[in-house]
PDB file of C-alpha atoms in Angstrom:
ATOM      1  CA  UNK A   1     -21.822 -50.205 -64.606  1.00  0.00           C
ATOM      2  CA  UNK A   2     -18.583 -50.691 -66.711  1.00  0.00           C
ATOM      3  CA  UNK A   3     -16.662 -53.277 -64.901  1.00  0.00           C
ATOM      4  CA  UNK A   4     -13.437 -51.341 -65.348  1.00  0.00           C
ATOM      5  CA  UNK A   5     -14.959 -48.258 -63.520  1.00  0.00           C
ATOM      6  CA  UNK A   6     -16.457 -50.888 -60.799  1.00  0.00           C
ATOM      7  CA  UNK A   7     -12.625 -51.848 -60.435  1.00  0.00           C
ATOM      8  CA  UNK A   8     -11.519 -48.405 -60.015  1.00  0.00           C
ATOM      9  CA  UNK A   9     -13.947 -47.432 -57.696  1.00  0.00           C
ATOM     10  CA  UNK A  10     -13.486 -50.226 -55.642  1.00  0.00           C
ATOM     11  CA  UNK A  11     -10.015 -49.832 -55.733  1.00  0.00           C
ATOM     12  CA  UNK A  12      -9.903 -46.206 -54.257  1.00  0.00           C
ATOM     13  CA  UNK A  13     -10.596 -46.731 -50.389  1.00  0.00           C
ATOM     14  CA  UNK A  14      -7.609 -49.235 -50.637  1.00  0.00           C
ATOM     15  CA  UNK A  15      -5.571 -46.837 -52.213  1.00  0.00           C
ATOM     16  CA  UNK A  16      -6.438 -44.121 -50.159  1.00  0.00           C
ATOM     17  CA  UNK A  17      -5.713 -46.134 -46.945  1.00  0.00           C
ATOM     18  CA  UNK A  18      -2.137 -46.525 -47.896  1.00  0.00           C
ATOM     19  CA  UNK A  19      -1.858 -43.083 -48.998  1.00  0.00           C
ATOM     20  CA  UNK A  20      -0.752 -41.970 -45.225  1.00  0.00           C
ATOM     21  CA  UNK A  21       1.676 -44.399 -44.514  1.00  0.00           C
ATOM     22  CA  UNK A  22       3.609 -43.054 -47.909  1.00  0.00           C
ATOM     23  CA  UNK A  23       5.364 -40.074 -46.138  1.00  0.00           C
ATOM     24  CA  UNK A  24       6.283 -42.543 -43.267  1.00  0.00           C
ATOM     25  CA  UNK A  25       8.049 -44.549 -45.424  1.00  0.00           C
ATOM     26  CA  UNK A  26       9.947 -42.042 -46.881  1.00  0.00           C
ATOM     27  CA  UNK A  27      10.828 -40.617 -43.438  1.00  0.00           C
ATOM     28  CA  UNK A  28      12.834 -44.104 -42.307  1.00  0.00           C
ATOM     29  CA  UNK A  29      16.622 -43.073 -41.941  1.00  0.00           C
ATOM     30  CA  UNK A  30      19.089 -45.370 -43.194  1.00  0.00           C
ATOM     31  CA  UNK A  31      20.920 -45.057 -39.655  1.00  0.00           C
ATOM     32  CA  UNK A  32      20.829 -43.553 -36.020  1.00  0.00           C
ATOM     33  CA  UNK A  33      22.727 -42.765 -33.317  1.00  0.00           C
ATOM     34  CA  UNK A  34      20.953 -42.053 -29.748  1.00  0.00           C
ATOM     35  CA  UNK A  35      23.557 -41.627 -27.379  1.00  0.00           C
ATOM     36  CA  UNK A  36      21.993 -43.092 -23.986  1.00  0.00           C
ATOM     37  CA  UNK A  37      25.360 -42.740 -21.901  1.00  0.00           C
ATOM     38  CA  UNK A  38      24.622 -39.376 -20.426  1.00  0.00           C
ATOM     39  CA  UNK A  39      21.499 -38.090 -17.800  1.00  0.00           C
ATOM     40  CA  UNK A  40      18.757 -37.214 -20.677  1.00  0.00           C
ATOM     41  CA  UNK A  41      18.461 -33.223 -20.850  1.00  0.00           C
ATOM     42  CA  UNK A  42      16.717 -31.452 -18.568  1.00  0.00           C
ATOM     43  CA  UNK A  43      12.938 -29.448 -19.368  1.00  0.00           C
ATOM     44  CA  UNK A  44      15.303 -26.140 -20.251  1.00  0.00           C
ATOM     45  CA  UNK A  45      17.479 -28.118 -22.412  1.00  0.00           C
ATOM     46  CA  UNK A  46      14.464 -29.465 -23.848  1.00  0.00           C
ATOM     47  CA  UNK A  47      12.697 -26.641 -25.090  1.00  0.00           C
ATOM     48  CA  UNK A  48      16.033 -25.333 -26.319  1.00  0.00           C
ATOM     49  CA  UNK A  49      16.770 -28.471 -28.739  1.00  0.00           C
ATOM     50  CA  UNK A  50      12.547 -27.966 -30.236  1.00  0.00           C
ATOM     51  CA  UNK A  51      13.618 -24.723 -30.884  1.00  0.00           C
ATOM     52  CA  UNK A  52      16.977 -25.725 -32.465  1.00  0.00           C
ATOM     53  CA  UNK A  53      15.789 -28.132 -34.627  1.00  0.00           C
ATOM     54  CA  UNK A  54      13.247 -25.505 -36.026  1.00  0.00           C
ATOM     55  CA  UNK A  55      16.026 -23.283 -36.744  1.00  0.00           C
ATOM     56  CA  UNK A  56      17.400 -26.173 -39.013  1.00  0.00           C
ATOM     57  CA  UNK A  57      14.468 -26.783 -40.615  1.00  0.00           C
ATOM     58  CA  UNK A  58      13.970 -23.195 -41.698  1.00  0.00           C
ATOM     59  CA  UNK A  59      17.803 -22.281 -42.689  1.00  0.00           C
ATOM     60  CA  UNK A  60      19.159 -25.187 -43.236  1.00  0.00           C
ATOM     61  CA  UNK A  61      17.736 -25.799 -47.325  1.00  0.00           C
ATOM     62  CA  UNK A  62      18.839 -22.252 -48.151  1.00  0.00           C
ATOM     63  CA  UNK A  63      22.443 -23.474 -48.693  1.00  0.00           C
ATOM     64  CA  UNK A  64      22.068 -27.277 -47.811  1.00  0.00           C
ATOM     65  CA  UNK A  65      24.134 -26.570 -44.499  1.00  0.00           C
ATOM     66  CA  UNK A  66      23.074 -24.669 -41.142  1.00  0.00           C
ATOM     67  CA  UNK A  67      25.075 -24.892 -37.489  1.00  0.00           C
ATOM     68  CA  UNK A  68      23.515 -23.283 -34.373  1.00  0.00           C
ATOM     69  CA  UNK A  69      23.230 -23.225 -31.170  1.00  0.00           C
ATOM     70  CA  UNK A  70      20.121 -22.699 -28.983  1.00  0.00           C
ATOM     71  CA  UNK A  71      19.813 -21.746 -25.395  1.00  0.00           C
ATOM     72  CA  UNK A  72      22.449 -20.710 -22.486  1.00  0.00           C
ATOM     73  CA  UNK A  73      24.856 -22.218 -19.881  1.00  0.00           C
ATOM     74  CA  UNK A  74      23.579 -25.561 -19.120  1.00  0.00           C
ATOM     75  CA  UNK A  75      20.482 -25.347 -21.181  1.00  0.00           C
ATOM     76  CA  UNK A  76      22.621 -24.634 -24.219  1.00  0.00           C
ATOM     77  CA  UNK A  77      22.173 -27.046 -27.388  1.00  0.00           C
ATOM     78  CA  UNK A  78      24.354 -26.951 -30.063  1.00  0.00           C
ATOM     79  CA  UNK A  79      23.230 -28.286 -34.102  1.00  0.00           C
ATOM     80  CA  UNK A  80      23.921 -28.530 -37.360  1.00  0.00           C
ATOM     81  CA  UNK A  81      22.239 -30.499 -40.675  1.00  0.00           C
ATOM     82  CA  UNK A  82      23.449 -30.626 -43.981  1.00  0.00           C
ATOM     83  CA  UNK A  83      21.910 -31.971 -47.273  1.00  0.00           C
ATOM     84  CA  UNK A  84      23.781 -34.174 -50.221  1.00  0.00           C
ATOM     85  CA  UNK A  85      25.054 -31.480 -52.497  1.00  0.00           C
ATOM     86  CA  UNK A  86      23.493 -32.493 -55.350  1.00  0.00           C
ATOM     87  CA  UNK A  87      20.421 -32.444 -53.691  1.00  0.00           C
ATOM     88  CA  UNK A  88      17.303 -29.939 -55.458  1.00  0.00           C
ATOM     89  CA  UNK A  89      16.137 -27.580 -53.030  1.00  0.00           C
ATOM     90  CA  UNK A  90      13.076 -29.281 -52.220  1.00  0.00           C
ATOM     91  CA  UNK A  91      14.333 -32.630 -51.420  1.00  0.00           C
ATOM     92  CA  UNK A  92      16.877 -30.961 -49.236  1.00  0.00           C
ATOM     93  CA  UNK A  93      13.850 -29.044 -47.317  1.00  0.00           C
ATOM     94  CA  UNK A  94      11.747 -32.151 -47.122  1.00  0.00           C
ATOM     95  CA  UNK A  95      14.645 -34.249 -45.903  1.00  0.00           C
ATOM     96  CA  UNK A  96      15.614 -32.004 -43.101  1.00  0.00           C
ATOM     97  CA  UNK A  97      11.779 -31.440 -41.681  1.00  0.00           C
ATOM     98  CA  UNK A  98      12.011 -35.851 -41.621  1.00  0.00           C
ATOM     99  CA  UNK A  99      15.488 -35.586 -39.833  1.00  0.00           C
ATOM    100  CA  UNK A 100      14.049 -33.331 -37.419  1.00  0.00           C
ATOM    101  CA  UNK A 101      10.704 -34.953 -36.747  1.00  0.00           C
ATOM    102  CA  UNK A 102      12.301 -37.876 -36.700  1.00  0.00           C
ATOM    103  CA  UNK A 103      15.344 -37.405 -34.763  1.00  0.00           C
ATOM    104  CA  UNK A 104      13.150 -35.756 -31.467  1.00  0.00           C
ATOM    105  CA  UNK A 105      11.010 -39.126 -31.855  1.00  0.00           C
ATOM    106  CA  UNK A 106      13.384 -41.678 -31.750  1.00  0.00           C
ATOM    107  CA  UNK A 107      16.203 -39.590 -29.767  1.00  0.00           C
ATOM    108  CA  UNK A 108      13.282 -38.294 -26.806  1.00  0.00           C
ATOM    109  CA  UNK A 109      15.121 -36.724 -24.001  1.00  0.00           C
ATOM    110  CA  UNK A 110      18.513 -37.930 -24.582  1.00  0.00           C
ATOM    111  CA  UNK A 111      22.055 -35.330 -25.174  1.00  0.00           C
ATOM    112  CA  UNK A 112      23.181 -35.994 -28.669  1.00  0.00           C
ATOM    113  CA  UNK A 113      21.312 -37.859 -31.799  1.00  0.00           C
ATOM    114  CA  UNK A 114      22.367 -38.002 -34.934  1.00  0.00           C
ATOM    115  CA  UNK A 115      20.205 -39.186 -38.351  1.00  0.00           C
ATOM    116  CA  UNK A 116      21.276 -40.099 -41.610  1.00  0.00           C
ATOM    117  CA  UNK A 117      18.983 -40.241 -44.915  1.00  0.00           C
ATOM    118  CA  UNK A 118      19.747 -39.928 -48.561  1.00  0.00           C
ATOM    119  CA  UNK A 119      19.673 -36.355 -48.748  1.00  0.00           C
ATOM    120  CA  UNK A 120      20.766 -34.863 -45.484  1.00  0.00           C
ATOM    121  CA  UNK A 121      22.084 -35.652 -42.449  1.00  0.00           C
ATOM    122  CA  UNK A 122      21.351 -33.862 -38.787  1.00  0.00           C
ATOM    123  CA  UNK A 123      22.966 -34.063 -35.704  1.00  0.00           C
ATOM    124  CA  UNK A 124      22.397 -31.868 -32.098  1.00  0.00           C
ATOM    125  CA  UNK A 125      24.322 -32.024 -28.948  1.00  0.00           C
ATOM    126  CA  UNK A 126      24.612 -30.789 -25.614  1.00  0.00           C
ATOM    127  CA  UNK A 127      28.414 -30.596 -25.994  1.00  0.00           C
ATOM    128  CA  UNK A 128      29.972 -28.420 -28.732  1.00  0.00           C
ATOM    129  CA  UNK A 129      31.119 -30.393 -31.847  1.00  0.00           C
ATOM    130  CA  UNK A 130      30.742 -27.922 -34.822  1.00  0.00           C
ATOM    131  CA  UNK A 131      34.048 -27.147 -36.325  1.00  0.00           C
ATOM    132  CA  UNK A 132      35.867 -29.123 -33.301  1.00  0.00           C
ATOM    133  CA  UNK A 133      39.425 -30.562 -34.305  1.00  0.00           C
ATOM    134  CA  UNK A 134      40.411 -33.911 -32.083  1.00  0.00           C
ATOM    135  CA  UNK A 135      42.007 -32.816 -28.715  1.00  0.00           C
ATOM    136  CA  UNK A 136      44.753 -35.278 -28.919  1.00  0.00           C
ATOM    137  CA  UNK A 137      46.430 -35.635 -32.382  1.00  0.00           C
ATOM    138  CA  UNK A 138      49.051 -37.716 -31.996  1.00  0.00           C
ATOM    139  CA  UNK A 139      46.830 -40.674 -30.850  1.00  0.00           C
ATOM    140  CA  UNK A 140      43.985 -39.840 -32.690  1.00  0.00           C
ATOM    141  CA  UNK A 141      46.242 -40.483 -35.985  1.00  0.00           C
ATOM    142  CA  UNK A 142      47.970 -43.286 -34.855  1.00  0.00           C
ATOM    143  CA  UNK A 143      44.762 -45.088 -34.025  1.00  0.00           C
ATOM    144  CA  UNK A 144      43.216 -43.942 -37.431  1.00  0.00           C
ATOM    145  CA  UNK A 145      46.304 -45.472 -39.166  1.00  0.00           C
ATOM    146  CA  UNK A 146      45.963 -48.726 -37.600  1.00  0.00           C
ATOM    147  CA  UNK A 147      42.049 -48.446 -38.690  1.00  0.00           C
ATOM    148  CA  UNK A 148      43.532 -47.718 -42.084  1.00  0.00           C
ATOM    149  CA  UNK A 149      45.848 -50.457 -42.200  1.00  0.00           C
ATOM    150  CA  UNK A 150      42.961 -53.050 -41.520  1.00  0.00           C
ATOM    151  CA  UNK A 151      40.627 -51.556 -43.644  1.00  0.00           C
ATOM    152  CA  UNK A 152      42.771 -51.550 -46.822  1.00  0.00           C
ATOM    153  CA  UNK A 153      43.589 -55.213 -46.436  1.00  0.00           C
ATOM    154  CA  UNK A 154      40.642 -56.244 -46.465  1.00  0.00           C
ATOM    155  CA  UNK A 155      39.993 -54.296 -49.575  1.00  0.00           C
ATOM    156  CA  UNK A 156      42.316 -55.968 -51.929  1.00  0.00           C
ATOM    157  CA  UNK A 157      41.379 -59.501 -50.593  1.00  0.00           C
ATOM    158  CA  UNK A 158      39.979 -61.924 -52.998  1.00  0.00           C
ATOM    159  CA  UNK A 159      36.439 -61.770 -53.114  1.00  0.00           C
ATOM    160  CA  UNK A 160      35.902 -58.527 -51.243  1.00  0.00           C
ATOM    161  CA  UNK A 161      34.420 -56.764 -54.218  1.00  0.00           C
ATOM    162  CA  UNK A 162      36.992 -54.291 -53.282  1.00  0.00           C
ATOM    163  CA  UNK A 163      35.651 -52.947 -50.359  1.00  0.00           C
ATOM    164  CA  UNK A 164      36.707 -52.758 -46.588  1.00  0.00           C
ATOM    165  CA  UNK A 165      35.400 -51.321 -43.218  1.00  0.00           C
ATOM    166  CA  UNK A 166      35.705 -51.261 -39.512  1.00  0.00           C
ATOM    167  CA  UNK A 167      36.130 -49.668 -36.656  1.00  0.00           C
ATOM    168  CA  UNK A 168      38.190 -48.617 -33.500  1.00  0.00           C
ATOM    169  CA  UNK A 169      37.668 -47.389 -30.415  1.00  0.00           C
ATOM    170  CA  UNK A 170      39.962 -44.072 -29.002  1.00  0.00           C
ATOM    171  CA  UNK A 171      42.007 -44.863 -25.783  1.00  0.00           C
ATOM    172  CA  UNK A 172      40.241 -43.282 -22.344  1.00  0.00           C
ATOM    173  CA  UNK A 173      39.414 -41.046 -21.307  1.00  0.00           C
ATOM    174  CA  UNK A 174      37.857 -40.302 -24.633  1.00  0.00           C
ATOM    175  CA  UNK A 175      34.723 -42.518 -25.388  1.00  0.00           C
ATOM    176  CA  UNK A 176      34.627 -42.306 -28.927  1.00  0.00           C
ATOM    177  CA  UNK A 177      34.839 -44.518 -31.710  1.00  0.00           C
ATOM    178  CA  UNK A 178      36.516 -43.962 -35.055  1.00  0.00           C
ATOM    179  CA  UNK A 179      34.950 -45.513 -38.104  1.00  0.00           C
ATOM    180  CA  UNK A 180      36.109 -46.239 -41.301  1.00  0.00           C
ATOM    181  CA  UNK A 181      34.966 -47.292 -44.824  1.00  0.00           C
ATOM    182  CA  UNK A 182      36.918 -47.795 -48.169  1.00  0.00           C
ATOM    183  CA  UNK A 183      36.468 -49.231 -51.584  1.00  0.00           C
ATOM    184  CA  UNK A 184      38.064 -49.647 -54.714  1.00  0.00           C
ATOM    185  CA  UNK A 185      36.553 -49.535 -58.608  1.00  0.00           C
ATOM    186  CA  UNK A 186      36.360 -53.464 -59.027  1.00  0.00           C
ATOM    187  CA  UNK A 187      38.401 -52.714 -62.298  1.00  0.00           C
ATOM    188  CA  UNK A 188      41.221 -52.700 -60.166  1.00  0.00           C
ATOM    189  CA  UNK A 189      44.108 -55.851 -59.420  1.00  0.00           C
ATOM    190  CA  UNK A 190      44.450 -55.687 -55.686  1.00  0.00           C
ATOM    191  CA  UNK A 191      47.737 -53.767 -56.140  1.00  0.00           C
ATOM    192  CA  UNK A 192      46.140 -50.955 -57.738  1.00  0.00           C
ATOM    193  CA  UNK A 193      43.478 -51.043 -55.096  1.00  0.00           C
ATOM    194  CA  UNK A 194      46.158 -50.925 -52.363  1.00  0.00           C
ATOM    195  CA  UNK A 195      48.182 -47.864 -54.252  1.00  0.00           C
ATOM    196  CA  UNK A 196      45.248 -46.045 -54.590  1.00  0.00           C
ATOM    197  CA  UNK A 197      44.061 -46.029 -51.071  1.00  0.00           C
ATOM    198  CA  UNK A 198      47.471 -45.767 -49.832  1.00  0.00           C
ATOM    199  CA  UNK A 199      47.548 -42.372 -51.616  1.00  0.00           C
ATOM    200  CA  UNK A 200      44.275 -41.721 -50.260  1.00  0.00           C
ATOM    201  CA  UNK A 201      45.446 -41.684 -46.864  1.00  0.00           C
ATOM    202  CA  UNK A 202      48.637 -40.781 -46.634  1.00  0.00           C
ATOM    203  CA  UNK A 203      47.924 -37.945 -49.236  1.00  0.00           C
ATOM    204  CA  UNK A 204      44.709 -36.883 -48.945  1.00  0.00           C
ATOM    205  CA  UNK A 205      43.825 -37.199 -45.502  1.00  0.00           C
ATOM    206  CA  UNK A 206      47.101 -35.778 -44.118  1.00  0.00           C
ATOM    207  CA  UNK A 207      47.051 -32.386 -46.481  1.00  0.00           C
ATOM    208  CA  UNK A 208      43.010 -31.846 -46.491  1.00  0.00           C
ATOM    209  CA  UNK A 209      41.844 -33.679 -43.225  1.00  0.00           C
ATOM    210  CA  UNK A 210      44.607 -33.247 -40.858  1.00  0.00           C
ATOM    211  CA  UNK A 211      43.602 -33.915 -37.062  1.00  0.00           C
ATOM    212  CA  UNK A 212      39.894 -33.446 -38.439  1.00  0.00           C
ATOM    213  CA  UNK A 213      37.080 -35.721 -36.823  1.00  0.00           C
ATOM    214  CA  UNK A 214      36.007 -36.936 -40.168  1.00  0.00           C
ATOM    215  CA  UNK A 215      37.001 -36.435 -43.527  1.00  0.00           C
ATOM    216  CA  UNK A 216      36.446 -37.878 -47.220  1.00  0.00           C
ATOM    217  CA  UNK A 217      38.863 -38.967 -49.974  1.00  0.00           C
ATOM    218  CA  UNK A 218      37.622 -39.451 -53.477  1.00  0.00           C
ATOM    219  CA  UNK A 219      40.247 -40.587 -56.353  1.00  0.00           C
ATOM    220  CA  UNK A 220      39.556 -41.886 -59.390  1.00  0.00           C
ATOM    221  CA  UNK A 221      40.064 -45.349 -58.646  1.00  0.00           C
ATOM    222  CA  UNK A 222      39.167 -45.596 -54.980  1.00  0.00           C
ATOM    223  CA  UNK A 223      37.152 -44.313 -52.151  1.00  0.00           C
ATOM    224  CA  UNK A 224      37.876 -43.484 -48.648  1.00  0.00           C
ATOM    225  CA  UNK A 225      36.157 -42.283 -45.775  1.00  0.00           C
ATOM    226  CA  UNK A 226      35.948 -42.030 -41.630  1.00  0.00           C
ATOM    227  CA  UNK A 227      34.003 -40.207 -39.040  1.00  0.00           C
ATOM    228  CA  UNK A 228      33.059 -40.799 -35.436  1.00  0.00           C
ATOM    229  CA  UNK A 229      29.786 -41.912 -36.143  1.00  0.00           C
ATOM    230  CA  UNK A 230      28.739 -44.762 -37.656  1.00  0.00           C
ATOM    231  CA  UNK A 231      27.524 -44.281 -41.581  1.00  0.00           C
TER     232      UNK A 231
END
């Protein structure tokens, strides 16, 4: 037999083995969030969140964004997933069906997950977070400020490659914790860096993201971000 045919042939099983474990590679997220704080849902609950994160499966890739809810009174559970928007069609699709698989696997039981990939990110909850503006403004921003503050210093340090990030937790009775991340072009002298993310957030964030939960800033120069997750 033609020893390069021998090769191929023994070759196959091996490659077939490995075939299967190719999708679950792709399906690791880059992050989690399982919040284990709470009593886990109960069986009504349950049911509801299978049959939420079905719905965002199936409507979600249409427009790369889908919020729901699923379910009544204590049972409710609310959802929502979202895809990059530059994301095709298909990888949108095939990203949400790993966020949900995913998500009920490593999540089992448990009030509010979240899951980040690439492509998409999903999130479900027993409370209501879709659209939700913080409930106390005033120390919300000052808090974020202070986060701001910290972050951008350590952004124009020597040797930071222009980025900075952290994080800060809200006073009680509120449990949350506000994250931040920025960065500069490394074309930048740490003065520019500073300007830039100074106009970031004072600009930016207080005309487009005012008392929002998260928000984005993109100049040409810089980068800015925070949410109350961790990303």
């Amino acid at each position: 037999m033609n020893s390069q045919l021998s090769a191929a042939i023994t070759l196959l099983p091996l490659l077939l083995l490995l075939l299967p474990n190719f999708h679950t590679a792709l399906a690791d997220p880059l992050a989690e969030f399982c919040n284990k704080d709470n009593a886990k849902l109960n069986p009504g609950s349950s049911s509801r969140l299978a049959k939420l994160l079905s719905q965002l499966v199936a409507k979600a890739p249409a427009d790369g964004y889908y919020a729901t809810s699923s379910g009544r009174g204590r049972n409710k559970v609310h959802g929502l997933a979202q895809c990059r928007g530059d994301a095709a069609a298909k990888d949108c699709s095939t990203c949400i069906a790993d966020a949900a698989d995913q998500i009920a696997r490593r999540c089992p039981g448990l009030p509010d997950g979240r899951i980040w990939y690439d492509n998409c990110f999903l999130r479900y909850s027993k409370a209501n977070f879709v659209g939700k503006n913080v409930t106390d403004p005033e120390t919300f921003n000052a808090k974020l400020a202070g986060l701001e503050d910290v972050v951008r210093s350590q952004a124009v340090k020597p040797g930071s490659k222009g980025i900075g990030k952290g994080e800060t937790k809200l006073l009680p009775p509120s449990a949350e914790t506000i994250y931040a991340v920025v960065q500069c072009t490394r074309d930048l002298a740490a003065a520019d860096c500073g300007r830039c993310l100074a106009a970031a957030a004072a600009g930016y964030f207080a005309d487009y993201c005012d008392n929002k939960k998260g928000c984005r800033a993109l100049l040409d120069g810089c980068y800015a971000r925070y949410e109350l997750y961790p990303f």
